[in-house]
XYZ file of C-alpha atoms in Angstrom:
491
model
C 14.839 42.223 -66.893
C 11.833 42.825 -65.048
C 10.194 39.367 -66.355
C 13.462 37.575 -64.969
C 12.620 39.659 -61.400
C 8.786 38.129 -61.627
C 9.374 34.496 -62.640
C 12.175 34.646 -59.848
C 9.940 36.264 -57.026
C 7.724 33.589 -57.947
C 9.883 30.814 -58.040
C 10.482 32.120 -54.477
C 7.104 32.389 -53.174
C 6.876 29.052 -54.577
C 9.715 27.776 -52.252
C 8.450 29.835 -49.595
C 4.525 27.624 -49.931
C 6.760 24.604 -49.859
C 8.596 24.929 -47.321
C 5.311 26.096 -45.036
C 3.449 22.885 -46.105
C 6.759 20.819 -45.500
C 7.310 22.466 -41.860
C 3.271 22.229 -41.237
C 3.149 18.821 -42.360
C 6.075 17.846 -39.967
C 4.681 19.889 -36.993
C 0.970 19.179 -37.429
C 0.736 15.741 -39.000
C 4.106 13.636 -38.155
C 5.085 16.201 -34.806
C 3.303 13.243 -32.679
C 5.473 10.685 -34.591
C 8.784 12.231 -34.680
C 7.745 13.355 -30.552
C 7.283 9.678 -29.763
C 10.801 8.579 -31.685
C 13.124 6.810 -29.438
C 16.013 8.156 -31.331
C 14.316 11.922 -30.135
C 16.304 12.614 -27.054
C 14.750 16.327 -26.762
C 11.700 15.403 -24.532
C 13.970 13.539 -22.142
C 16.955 16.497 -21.771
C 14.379 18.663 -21.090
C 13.041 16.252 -18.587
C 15.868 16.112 -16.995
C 16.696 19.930 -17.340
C 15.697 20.536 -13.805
C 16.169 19.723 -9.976
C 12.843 17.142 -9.761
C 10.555 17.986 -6.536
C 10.657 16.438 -3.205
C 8.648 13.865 -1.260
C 8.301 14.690 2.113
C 8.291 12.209 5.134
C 7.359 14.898 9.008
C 8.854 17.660 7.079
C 12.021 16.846 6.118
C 12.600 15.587 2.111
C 13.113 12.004 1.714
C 14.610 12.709 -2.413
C 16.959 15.352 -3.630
C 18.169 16.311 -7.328
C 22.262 16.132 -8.025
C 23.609 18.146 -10.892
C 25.480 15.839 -12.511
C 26.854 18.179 -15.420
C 25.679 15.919 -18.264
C 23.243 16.195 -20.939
C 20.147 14.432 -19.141
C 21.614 17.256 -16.228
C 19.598 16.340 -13.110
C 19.610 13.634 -11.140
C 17.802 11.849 -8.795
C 18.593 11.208 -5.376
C 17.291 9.557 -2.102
C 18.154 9.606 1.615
C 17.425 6.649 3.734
C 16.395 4.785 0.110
C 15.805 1.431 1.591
C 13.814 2.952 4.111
C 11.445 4.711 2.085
C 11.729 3.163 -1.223
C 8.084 1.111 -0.829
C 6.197 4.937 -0.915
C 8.742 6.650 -3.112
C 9.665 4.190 -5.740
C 12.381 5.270 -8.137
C 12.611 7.934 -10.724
C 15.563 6.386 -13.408
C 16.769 7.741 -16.328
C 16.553 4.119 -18.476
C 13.844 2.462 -16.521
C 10.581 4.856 -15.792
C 8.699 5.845 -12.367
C 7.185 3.353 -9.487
C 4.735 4.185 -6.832
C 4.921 7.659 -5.741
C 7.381 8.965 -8.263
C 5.548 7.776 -10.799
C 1.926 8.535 -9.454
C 2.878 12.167 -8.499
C 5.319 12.411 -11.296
C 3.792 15.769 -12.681
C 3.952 17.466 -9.798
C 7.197 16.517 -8.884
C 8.493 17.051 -12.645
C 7.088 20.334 -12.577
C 4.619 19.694 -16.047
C 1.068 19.365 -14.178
C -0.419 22.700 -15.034
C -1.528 23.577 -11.512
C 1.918 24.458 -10.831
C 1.923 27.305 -13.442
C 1.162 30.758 -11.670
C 0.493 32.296 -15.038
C -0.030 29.973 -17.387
C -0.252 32.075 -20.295
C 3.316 33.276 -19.913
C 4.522 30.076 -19.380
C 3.030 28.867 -23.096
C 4.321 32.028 -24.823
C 7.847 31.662 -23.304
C 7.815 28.019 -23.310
C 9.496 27.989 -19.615
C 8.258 25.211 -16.678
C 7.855 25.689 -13.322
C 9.825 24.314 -10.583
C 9.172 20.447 -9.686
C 6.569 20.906 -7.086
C 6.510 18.323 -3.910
C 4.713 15.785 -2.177
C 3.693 16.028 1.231
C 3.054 12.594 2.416
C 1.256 11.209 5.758
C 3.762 8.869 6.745
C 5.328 9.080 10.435
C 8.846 9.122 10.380
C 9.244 7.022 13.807
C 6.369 4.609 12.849
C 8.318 3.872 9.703
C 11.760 3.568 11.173
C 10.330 1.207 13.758
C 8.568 -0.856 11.270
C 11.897 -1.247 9.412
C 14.032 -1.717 11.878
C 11.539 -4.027 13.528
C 11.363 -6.313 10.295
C 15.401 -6.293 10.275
C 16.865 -8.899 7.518
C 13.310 -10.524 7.775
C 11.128 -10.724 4.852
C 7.596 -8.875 5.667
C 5.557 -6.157 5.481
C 3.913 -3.494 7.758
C 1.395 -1.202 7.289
C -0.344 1.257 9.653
C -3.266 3.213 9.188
C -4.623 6.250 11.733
C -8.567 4.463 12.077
C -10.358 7.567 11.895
C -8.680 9.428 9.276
C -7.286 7.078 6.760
C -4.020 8.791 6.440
C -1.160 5.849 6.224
C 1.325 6.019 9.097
C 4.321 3.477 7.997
C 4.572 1.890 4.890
C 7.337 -1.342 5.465
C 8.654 -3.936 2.846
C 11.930 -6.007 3.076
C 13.674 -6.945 1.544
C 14.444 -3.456 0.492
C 16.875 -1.813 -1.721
C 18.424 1.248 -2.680
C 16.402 3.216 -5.417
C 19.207 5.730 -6.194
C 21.157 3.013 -7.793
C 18.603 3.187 -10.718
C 18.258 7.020 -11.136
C 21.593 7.293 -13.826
C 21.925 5.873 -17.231
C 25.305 4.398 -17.332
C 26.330 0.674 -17.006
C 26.052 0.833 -13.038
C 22.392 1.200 -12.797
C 21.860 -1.193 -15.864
C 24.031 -3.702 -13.606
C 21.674 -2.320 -10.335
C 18.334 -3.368 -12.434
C 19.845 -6.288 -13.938
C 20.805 -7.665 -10.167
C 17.782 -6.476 -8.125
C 15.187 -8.198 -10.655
C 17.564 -11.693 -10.622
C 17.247 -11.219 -6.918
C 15.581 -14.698 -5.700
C 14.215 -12.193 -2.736
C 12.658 -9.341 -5.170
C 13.530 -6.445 -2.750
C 11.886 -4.211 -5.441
C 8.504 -6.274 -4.248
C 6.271 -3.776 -1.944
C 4.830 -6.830 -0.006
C 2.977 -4.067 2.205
C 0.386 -3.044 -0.988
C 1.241 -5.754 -3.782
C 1.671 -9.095 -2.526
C -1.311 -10.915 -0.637
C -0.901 -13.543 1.640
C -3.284 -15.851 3.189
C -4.152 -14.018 6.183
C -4.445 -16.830 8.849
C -6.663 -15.949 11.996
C -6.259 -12.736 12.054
C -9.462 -12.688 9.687
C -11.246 -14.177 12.350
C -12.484 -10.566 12.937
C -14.463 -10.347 10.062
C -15.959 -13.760 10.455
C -16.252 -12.580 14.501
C -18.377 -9.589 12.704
C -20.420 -11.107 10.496
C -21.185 -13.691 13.433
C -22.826 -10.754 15.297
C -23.891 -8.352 12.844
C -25.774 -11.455 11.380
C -27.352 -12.839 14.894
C -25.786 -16.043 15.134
C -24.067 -15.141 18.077
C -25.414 -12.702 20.690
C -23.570 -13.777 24.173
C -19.648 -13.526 23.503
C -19.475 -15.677 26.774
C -22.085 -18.504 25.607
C -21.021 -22.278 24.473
C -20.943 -22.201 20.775
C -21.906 -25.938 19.737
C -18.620 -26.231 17.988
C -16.787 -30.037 18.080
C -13.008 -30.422 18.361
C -12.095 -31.602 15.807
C -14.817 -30.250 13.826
C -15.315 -32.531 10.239
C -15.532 -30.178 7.360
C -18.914 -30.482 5.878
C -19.395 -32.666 3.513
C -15.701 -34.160 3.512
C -14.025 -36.289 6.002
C -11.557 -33.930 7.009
C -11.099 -33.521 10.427
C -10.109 -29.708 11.581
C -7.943 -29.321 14.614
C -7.213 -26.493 16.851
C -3.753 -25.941 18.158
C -5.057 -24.357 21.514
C -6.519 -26.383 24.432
C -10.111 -26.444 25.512
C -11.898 -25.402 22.695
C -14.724 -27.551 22.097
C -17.999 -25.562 22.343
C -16.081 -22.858 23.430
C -17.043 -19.217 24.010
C -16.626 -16.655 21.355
C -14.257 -14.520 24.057
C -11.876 -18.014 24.346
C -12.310 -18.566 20.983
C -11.450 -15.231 20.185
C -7.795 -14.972 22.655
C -6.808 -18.410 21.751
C -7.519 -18.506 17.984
C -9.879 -21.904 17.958
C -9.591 -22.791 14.569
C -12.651 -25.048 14.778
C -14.541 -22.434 16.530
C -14.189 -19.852 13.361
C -14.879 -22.642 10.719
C -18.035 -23.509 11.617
C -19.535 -19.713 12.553
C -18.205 -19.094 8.885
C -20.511 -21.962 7.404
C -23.525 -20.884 10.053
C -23.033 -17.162 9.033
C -23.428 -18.715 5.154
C -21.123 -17.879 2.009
C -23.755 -14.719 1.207
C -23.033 -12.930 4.574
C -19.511 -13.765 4.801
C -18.713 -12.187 1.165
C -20.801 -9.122 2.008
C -18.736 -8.533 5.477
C -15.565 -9.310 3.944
C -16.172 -6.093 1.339
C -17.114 -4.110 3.670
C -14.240 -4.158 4.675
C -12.409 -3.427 1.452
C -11.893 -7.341 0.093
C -12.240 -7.680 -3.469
C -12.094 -4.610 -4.322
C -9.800 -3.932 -7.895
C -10.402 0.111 -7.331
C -7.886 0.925 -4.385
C -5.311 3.214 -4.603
C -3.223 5.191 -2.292
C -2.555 7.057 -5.137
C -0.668 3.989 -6.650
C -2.649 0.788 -6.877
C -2.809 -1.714 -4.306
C -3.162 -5.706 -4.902
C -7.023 -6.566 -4.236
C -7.396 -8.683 -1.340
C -9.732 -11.767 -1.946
C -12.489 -13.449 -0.300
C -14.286 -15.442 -2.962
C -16.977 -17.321 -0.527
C -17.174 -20.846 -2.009
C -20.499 -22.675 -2.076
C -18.918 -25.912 -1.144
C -19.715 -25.441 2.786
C -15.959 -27.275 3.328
C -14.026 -24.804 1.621
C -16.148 -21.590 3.029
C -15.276 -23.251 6.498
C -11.319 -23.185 5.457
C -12.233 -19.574 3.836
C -13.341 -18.024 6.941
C -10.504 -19.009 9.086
C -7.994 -17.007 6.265
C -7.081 -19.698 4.782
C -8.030 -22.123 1.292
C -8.384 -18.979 -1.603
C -8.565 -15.911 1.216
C -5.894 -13.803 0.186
C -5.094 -10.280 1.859
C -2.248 -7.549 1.816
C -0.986 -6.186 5.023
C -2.551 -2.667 4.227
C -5.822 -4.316 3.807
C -5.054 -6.375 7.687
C -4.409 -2.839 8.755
C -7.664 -1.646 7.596
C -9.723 -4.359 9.666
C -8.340 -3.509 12.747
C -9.003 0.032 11.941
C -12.645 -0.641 11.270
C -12.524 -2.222 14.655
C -10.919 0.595 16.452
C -13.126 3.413 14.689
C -16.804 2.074 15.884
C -17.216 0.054 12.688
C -16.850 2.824 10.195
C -13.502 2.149 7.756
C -12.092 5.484 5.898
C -9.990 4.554 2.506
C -6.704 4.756 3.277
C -4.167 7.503 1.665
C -0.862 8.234 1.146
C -0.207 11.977 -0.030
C -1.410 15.050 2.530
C -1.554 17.902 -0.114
C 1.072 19.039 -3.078
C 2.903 22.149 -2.994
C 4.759 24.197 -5.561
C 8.246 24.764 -4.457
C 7.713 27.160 -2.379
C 5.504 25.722 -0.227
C 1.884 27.145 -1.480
C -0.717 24.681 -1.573
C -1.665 23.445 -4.434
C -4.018 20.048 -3.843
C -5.014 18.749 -0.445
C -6.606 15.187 0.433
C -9.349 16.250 2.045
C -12.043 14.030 4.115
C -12.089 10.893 2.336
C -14.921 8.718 2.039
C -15.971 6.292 4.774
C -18.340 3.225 5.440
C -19.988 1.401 8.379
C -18.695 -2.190 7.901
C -20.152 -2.804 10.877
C -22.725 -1.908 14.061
C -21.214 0.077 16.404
C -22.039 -2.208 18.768
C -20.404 -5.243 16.657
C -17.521 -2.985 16.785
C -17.195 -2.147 20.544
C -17.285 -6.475 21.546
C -14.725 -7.073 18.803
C -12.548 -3.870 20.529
C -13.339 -5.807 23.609
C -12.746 -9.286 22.310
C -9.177 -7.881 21.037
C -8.159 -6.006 24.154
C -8.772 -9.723 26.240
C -5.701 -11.075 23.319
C -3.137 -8.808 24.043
C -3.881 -8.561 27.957
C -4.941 -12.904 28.429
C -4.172 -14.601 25.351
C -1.719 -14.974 22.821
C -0.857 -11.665 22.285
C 1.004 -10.342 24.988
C 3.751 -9.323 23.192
C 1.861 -6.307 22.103
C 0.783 -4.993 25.737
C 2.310 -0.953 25.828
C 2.020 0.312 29.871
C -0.290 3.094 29.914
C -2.063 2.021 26.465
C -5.352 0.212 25.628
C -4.233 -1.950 22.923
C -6.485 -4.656 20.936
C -5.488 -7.559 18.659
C -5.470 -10.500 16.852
C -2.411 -13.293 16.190
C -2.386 -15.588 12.691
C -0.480 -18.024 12.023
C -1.324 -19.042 7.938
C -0.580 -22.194 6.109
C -0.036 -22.071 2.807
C 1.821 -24.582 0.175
C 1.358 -27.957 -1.191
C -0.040 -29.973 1.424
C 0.768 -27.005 3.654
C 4.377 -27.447 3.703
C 5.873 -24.353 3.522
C 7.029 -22.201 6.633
C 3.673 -20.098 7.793
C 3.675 -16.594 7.453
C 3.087 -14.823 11.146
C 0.836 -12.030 11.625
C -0.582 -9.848 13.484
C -3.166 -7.151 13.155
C -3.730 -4.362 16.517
C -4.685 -1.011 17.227
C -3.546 1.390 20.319
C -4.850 4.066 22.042
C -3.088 6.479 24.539
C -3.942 7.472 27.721
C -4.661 10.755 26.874
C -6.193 10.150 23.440
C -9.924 10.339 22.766
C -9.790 7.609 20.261
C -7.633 5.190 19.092
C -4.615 6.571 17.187
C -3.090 4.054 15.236
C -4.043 0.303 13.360
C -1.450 -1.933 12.257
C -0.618 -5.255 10.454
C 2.506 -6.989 10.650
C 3.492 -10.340 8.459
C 6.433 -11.964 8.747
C 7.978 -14.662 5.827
C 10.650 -15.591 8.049
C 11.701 -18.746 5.822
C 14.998 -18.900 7.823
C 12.768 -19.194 11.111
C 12.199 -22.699 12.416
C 9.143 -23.753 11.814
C 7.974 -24.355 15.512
C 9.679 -20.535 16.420
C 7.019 -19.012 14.170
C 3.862 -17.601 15.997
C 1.956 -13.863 15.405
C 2.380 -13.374 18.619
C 6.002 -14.463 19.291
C 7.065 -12.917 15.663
C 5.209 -10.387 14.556
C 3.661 -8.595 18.022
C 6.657 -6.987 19.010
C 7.370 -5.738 15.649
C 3.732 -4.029 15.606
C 4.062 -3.038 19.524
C 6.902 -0.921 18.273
C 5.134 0.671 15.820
C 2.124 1.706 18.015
C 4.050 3.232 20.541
C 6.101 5.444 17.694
C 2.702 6.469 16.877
C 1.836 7.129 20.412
C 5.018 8.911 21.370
C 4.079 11.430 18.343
C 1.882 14.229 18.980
C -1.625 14.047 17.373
C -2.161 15.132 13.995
C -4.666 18.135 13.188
C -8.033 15.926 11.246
C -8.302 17.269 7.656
């Protein structure tokens, strides 16, 4: 009897060495297999096991979490979605993360380990913290006007404070509704199915990921590189420029649509956008001078993110002498976004010194301690201060003499620039209208706000379509939002 006992305690310990090297074989060498499984619904119910964080917009939360009772329990929600839905993105149960749910998506899912208070604990017991939230810099009335500005237009807007970085309004429209995504039944596979057929792409931020050609408003870098480089020195001299001027090396003829602009002044040149004027100050400056002021102020630059990434604006400085002269009047291959347009005119407004821009002010853990802050970010001179104060003065003499008027606030010095781009075959297609500014209060130290405004507008007839008539207001609007807001403490 006893020999039976034996051979059967070690027929046990047998299965009992078995079934350790099965489990450890499933845990240690397929776990990352079996984890990875679409079929393995366990990392996603317990994803979804609890109320996500908040992004906040001044305050008040801009996403929610609804209990919706079902296995993949929580939710997500949004208020004013179209509004917000270029900084938030959307967090959907079938489709992923965009922008900053997906950027700040372990914060706000509660799995980034700075939210665990003891962290220990939390790996013995297994348990996750509460979805943390996102503090972002965004004024609430900046962004509203932007939007509401923009209306059913297709454009962008995006406004930066100069001497901080922090971004003020965020704008794309089309927009759309982001909480249309966040289930996982047949309505939001009919939502993504329609919004990505959608001949307007409303999920397109146009503000960070689509560049445009930026017209004359990036006559202020080639207006900088003029003077940082010495080729002009008098903003009020003749500067030997023909009308029309022929392209060098080509027997195309540039024209100007403004009066009066043959050997004109940098200061005319400047308020009434002299096309010819800019051309040829690109091709003096010389392709080497022009690319090196262009990334200065952030143009080709792959790097930039706000935390998500942003489209890099181009400025590729062609040796052919004709094309730099179409280059440095933001047109031929110059490509910017409209948060990259806002940048310029903050460099302008800010003595020459751009900060990178950014989107999130600090994470918190639900309830409300700190638990990352932005900081000072890092800043460059893209310019002499002096370049900097004629081009502030040069912009001011647009708004208050030339062609943007539109822009003027009572009681505010504001500077900017209209464009007016081409783009197409044979430039056929309906130009895009900017318009790139900066304001400063009458009680402010400093300027408090730079902003860039394009407009699509391909329901616009052609001859409507002007920065200044189109696109001004929208960015006057914005400004004084900005200016109606108290100041913001400098991190």
């Amino acid at each position: 009897m006893t020999r039976h006992i034996r051979h059967a305690a070690v027929f046990c310990l047998v299965l009992l060495a078995a079934l350790l090297v099965n489990t450890a074989w499933l845990q240690v060498l397929q776990g990352r297999s079996y984890g990875g499984n679409p079929a393995n619904r366990r990392p996603a119910i317990a994803r979804y096991q609890q109320p996500r964080g908040d992004i906040l917009v001044g305050g008040r939360a801009v996403t929610g979490s609804r209990d919706t009772g079902e296995q993949l329990r929580y939710e997500r929600t949004y208020a004013d979605g179209p509004l917000y839905a270029p900084v938030t993105g959307f967090a959907s149960q079938l489709y992923g993360t965009t922008y900053l749910e997906r950027s700040e998506d372990r914060v706000l899912a509660g799995t980034d380990p700075m939210l665990a208070g003891f962290r220990l604990w939390n790996d013995f017991t297994r348990g996750q913290p509460a979805g943390g939230d996102v503090v972002t810099t965004l004024n609430a009335a900046a962004q509203r006007a932007a939007f509401d500005g923009l209306g059913a237009r297709k454009g962008a807007v995006a406004a930066v404070e100069p001497a901080t970085g922090r971004i003020l309004a965020l704008v794309s429209t089309p927009s759309y509704d982001p909480a249309e995504l966040s289930g996982n039944g047949p309505a939001a596979e009919a939502a993504w199915a329609r919004l990505n057929d959608d001949p307007e792409q409303p999920m397109l931020n146009r503000a960070v990921r689509q560049t445009y050609p930026p017209g004359s408003t990036f006559k202020v870098v080639t207006a900088a590189a003029a003077l940082d480089s010495g080729v002009v020195t008098d903003l009020d001299a003749p500067t030997d420029s023909p009308d029309p001027y022929r392209l060098p090396g080509s027997t195309t003829r540039l024209v100007n649509e403004a009066d009066d602009c043959e050997d004109a002044s940098l200061r005319f040149a400047f308020a009434w956008s002299c096309n010819t004027v800019f051309a040829k100050l690109g091709v003096d400056v010389g392709a080497q001078a022009m690319r090196e002021a262009a990334r200065g102020f952030g143009f080709d630059d792959p790097d930039l993110k706000v935390p998500f990434a942003v489209a890099p604006s181009t400025f590729d400085a062609p040796a052919d002498r004709a094309q730099l002269a179409l280059s440095s009047i933001g047109q031929y291959n110059t490509r910017a976004t409209p948060l990259q347009m806002a940048m310029v005119a903050a460099a302008v407004a800010n003595g020459g010194q751009v900060r990178v821009p950014y989107l999130v002010e600090r994470t918190t853990r639900s309830g409300g301690a700190t638990v990352s802050a932005a900081g000072s970010r890092p800043v460059r001179q893209v310019m002499r201060a002096t370049t900097a104060e004629r081009l502030r003065e040069l912009m001011c003499d647009v708004v208050s003499d030339g062609t943007g008027r539109n822009a003027a606030i009572p009681g505010a010095v504001v500077g900017g620039k209209t464009g007016t781009a081409q783009h197409g075959v044979g430039n056929a297609g309906t130009p895009y209208a900017w318009f790139v500014s900066w304001a400063q209060g009458a009680e402010d130290l400093d300027p408090r706000v730079a902003v860039a405004v394009v407009v699509e507008d391909a329901s616009a007839r052609r001859g409507d379509i002007s920065g200044g008539g189109t696109a001004a207001p929208i960015a006057k609007a914005v400004m004084e939002a900005v200016l109606r807001t108290p100041a913001a403490p400098q991190s």
